[in-house]
mmCIF file of C-alpha atoms in Angstrom:
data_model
loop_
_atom_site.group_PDB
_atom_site.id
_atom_site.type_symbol
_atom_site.label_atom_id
_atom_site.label_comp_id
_atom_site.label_asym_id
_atom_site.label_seq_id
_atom_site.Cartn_x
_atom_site.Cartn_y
_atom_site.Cartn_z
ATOM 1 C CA UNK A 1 -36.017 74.050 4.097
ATOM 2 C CA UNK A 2 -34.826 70.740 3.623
ATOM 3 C CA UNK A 3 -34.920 67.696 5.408
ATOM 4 C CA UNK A 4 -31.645 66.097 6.256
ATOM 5 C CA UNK A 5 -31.228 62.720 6.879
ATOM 6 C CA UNK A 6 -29.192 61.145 9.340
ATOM 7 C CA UNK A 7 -26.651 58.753 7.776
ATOM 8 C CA UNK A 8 -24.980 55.664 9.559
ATOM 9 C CA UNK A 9 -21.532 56.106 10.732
ATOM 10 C CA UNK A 10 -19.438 53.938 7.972
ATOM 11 C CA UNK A 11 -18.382 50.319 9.151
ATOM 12 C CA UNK A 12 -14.831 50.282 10.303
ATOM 13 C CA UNK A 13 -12.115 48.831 8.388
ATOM 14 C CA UNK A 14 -10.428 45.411 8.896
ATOM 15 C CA UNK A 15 -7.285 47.696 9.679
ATOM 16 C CA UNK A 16 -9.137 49.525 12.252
ATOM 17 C CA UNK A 17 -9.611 46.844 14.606
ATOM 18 C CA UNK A 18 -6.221 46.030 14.873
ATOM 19 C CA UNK A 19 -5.487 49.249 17.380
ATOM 20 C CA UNK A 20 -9.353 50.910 17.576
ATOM 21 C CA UNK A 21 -11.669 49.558 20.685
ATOM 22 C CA UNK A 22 -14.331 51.989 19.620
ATOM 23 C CA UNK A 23 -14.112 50.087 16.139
ATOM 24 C CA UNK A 24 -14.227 47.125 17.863
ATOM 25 C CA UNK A 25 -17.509 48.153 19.647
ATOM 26 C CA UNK A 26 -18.553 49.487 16.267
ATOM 27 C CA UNK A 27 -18.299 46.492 14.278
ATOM 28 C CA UNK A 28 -20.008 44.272 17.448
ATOM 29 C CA UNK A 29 -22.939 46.449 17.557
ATOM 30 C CA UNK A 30 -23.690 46.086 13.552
ATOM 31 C CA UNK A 31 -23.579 42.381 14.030
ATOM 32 C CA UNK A 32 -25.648 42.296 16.974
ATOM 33 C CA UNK A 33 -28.144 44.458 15.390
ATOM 34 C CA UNK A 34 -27.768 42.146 12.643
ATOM 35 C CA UNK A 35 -28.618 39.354 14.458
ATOM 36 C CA UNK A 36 -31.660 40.559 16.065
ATOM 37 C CA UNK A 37 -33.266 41.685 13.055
ATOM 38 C CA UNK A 38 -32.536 38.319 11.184
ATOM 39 C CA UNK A 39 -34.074 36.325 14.510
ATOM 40 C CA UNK A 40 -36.677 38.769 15.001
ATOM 41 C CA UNK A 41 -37.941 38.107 10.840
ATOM 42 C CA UNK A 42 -37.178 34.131 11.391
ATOM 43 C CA UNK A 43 -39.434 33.831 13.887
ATOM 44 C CA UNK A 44 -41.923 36.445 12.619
ATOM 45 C CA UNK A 45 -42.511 34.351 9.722
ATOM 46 C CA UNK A 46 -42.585 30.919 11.723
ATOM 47 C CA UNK A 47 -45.629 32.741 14.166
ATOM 48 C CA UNK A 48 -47.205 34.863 12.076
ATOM 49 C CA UNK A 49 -49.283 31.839 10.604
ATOM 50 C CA UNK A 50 -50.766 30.623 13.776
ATOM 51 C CA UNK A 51 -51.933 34.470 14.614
ATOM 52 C CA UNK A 52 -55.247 35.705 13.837
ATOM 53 C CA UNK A 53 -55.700 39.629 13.500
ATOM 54 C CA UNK A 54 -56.621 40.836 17.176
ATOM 55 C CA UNK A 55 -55.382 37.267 18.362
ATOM 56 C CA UNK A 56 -54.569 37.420 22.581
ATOM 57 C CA UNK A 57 -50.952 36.419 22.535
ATOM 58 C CA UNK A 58 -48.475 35.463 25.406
ATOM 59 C CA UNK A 59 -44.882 35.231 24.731
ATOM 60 C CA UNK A 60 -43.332 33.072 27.705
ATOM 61 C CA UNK A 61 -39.928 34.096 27.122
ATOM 62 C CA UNK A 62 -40.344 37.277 25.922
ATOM 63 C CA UNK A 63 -36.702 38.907 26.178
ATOM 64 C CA UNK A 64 -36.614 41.685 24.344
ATOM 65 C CA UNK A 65 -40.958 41.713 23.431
ATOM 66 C CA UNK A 66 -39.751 42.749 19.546
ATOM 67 C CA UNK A 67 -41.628 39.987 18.450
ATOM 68 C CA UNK A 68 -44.661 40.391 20.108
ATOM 69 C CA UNK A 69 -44.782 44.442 18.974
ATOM 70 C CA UNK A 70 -44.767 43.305 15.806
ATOM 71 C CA UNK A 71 -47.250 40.589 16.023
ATOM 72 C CA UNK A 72 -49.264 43.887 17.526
ATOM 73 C CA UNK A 73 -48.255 46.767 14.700
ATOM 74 C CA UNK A 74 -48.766 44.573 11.502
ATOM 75 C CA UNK A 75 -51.527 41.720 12.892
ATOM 76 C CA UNK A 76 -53.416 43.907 15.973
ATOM 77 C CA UNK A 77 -53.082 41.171 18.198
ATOM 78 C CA UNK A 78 -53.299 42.274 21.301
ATOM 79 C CA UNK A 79 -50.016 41.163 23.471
ATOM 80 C CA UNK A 80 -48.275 40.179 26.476
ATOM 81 C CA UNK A 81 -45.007 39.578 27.207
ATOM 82 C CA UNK A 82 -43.526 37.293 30.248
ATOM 83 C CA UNK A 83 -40.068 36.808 31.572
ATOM 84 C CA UNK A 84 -38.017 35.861 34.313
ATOM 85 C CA UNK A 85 -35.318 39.246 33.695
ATOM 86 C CA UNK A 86 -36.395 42.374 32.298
ATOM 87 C CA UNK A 87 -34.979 42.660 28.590
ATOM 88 C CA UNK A 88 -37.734 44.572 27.078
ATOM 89 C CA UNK A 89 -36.927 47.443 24.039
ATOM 90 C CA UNK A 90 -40.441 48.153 23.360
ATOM 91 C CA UNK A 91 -43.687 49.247 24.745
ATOM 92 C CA UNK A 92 -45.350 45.956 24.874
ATOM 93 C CA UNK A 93 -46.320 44.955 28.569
ATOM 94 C CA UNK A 94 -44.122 42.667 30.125
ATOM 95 C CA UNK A 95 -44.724 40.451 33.459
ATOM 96 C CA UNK A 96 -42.180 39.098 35.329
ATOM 97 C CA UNK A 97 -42.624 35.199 36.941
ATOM 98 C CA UNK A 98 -43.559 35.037 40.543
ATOM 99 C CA UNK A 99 -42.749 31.350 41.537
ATOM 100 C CA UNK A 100 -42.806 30.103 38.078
ATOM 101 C CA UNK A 101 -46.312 31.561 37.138
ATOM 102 C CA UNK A 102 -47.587 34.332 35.209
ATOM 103 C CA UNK A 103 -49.204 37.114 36.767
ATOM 104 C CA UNK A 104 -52.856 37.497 35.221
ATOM 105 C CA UNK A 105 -56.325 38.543 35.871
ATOM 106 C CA UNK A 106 -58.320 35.070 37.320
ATOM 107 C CA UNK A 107 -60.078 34.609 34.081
ATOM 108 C CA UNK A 108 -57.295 35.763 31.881
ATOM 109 C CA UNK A 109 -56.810 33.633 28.941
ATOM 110 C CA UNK A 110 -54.524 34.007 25.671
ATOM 111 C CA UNK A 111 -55.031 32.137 21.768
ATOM 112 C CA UNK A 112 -52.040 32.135 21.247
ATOM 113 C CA UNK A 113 -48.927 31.213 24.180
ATOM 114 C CA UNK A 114 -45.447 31.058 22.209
ATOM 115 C CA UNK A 115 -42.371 29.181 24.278
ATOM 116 C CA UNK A 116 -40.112 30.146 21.225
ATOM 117 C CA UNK A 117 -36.126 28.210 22.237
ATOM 118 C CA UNK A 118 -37.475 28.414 25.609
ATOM 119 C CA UNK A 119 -38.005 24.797 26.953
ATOM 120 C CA UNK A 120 -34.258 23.779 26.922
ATOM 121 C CA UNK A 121 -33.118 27.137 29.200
ATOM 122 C CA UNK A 122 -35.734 25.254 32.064
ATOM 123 C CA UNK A 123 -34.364 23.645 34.746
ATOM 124 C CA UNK A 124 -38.190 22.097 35.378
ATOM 125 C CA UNK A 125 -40.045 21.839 31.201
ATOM 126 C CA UNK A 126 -42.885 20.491 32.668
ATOM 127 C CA UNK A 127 -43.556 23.602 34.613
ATOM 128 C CA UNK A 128 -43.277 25.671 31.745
ATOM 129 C CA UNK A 129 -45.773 23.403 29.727
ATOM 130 C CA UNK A 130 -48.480 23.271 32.532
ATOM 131 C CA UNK A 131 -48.086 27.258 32.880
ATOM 132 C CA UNK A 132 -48.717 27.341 29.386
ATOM 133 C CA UNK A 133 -51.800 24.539 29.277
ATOM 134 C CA UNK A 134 -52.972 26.905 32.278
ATOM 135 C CA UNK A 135 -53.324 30.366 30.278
ATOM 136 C CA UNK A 136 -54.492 28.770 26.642
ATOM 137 C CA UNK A 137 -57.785 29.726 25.897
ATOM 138 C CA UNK A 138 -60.469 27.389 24.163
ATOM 139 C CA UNK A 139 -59.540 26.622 20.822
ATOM 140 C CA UNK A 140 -56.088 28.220 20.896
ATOM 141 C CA UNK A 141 -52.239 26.832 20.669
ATOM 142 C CA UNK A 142 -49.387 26.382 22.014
ATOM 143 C CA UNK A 143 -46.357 27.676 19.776
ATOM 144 C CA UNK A 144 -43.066 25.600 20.269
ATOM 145 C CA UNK A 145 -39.702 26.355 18.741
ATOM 146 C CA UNK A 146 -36.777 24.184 19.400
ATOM 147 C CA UNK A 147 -33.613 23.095 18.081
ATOM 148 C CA UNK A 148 -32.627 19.816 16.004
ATOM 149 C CA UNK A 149 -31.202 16.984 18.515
ATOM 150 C CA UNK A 150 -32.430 13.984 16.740
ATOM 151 C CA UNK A 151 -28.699 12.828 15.602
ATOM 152 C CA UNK A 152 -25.123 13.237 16.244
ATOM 153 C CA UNK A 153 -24.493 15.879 13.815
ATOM 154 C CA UNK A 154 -27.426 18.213 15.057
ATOM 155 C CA UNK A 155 -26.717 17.757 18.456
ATOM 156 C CA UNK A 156 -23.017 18.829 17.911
ATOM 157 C CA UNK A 157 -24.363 21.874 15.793
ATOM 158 C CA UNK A 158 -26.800 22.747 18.096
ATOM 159 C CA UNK A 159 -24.412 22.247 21.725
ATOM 160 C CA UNK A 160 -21.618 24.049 19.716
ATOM 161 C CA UNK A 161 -23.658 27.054 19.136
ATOM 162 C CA UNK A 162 -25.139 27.343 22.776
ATOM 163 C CA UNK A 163 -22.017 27.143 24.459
ATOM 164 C CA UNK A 164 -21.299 30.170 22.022
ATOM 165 C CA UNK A 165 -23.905 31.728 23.363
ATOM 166 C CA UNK A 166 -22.909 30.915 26.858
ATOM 167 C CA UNK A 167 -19.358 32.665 26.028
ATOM 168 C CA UNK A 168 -20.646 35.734 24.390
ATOM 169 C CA UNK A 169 -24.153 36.562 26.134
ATOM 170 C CA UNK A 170 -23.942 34.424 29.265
ATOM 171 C CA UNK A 171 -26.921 32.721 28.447
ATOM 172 C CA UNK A 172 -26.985 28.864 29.676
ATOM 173 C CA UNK A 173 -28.885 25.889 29.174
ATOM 174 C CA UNK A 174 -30.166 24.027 32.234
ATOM 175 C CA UNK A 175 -33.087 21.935 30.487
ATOM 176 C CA UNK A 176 -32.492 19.358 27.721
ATOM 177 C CA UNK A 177 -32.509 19.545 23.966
ATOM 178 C CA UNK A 178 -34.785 16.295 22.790
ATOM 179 C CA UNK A 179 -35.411 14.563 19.646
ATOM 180 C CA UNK A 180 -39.187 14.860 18.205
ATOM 181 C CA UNK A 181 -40.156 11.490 19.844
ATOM 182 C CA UNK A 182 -38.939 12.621 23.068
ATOM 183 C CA UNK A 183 -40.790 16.475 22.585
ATOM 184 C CA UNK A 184 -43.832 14.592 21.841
ATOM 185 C CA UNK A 185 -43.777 12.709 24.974
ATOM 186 C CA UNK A 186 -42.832 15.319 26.552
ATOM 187 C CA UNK A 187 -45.996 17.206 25.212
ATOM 188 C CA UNK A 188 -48.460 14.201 25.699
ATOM 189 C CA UNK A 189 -47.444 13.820 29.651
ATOM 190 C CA UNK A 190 -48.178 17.895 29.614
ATOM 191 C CA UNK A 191 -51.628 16.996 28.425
ATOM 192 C CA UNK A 192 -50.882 18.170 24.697
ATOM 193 C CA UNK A 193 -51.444 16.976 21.605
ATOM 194 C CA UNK A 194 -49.049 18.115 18.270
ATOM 195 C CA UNK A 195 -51.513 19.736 15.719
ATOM 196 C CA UNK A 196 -48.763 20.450 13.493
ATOM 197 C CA UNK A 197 -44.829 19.639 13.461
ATOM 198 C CA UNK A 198 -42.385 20.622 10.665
ATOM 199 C CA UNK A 199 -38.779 21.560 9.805
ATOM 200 C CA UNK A 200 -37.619 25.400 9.831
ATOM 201 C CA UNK A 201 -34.069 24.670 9.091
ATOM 202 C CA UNK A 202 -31.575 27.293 10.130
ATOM 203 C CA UNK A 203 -30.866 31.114 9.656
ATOM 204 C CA UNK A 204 -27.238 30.554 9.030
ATOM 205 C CA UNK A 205 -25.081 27.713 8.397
ATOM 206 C CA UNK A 206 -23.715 27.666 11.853
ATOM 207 C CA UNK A 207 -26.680 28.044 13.726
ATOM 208 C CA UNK A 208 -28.705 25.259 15.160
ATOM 209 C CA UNK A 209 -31.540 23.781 13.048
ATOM 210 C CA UNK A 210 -35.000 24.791 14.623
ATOM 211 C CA UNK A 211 -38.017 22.925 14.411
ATOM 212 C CA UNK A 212 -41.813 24.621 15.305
ATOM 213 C CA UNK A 213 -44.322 22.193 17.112
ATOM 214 C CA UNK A 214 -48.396 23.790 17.336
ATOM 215 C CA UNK A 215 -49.791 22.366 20.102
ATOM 216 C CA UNK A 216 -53.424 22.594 21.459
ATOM 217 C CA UNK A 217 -54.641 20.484 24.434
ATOM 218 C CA UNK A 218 -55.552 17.044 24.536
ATOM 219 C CA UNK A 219 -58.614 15.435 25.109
ATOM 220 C CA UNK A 220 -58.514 13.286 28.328
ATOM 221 C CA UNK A 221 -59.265 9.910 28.122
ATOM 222 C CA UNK A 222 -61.165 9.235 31.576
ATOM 223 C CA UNK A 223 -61.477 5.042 31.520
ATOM 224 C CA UNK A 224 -57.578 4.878 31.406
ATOM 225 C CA UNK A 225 -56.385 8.400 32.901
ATOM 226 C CA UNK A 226 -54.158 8.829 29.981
ATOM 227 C CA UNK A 227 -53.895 11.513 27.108
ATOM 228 C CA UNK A 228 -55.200 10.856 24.019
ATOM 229 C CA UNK A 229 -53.594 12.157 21.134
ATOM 230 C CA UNK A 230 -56.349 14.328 19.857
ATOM 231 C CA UNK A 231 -56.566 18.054 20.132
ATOM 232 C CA UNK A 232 -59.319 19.699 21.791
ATOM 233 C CA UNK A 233 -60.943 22.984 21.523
ATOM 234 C CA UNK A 234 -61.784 23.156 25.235
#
């Protein structure tokens, strides 16, 4: 006996979406499957880095958790996801906020806590980063992705595409989007300090520029009650 393999339906032609709704829901679905895969293999690449093998890692933000499963399958770190809504398409655990906080064991601790293009959906970003401070573990980072607002031009690009996004997938913006001297003050007042800051660019042409910050927290600097810039493994 052989096997048989089960072949895609073929993409519908240009003609076919004149009249066809089901070619219309046909030729959505390959481009949101397209999508994901590109997003989930951008940011794959821009984590992957900062993740040991069997590295404890908390995505705040988790949506769909396809990152995190395959931070698990191909790096065995051992993962959580967390999330307002319940998006998940995997097997990964996923915890839902309760009043803005994570639920976790009392001495529950991660290496690793991503907030991947997750500050600027916050009404409150300073929340976010003390939940974040709260659950890092000695020695381990924070993981920031954001996009480009540091001139006109990037701030068009990157406001252009969200209220896209707004349009298509409902999904708003009620934080800000801040240039890298406003992150970083952002990220000092959090008690952070940027280990590492650097340029991603942009999966397509029309798509925001994103930029990754690695944060780890900052030691305090008791005579002045003020944040020093320098990262601390405690």
């Amino acid at each position: 006996m052989t096997a048989t393999t089960a072949l895609a339906p073929p993409a519908p032609r240009w003609w076919q979406l004149l009249y066809s709704p089901r070619a219309w829901r046909a030729r959505m679905a390959a481009t949101k499957a397209g999508f994901e895969a590109e997003h989930l293999a951008w940011n794959y690449g821009a984590v992957a880095p900062h993740v040991a093998p069997g590295a404890r890692v908390l995505d705040l933000g988790a949506w769909d958790c396809r990152l995190l499963a395959a931070l698990r399958d191909r790096l065995g770190a051992r993962v959580v996801g967390a999330d307002v809504v319940d998006k998940n398409a995997t097997d990964v655990e996923l915890r839902l906020l309760a009043d803005g906080r994570v639920p976790t064991a009392p001495d529950e601790r991660f290496d690793v806590v991503l907030l991947l293009y997750v500050l600027h959906h916050a009404a409150d970003d300073r929340a976010v980063l003390a939940e974040a401070r709260r659950l890092l573990a000695p020695g381990g980072v924070i993981v920031v992705g954001e996009d480009r607002a540091d001139s006109w031009r990037a701030r068009l690009r990157t406001k252009a595409f969200h209220v896209w996004l707004l349009i298509f997938t409902f999904m708003g913006w009620r934080g800000q989007f801040r240039t890298p001297a406003g992150w970083r003050t952002r990220f000092a007042e959090a008690g952070l300090a940027v280990r590492e800051h650097r340029a991603l660019g942009a999966t397509r042409w029309w798509f925001p520029e994103n930029e990754l910050y690695v944060l780890a927290k900052a030691t305090p600097v008791r005579s002045t009650g003020q944040v020093s810039g320098a990262a601390d493994g405690a």
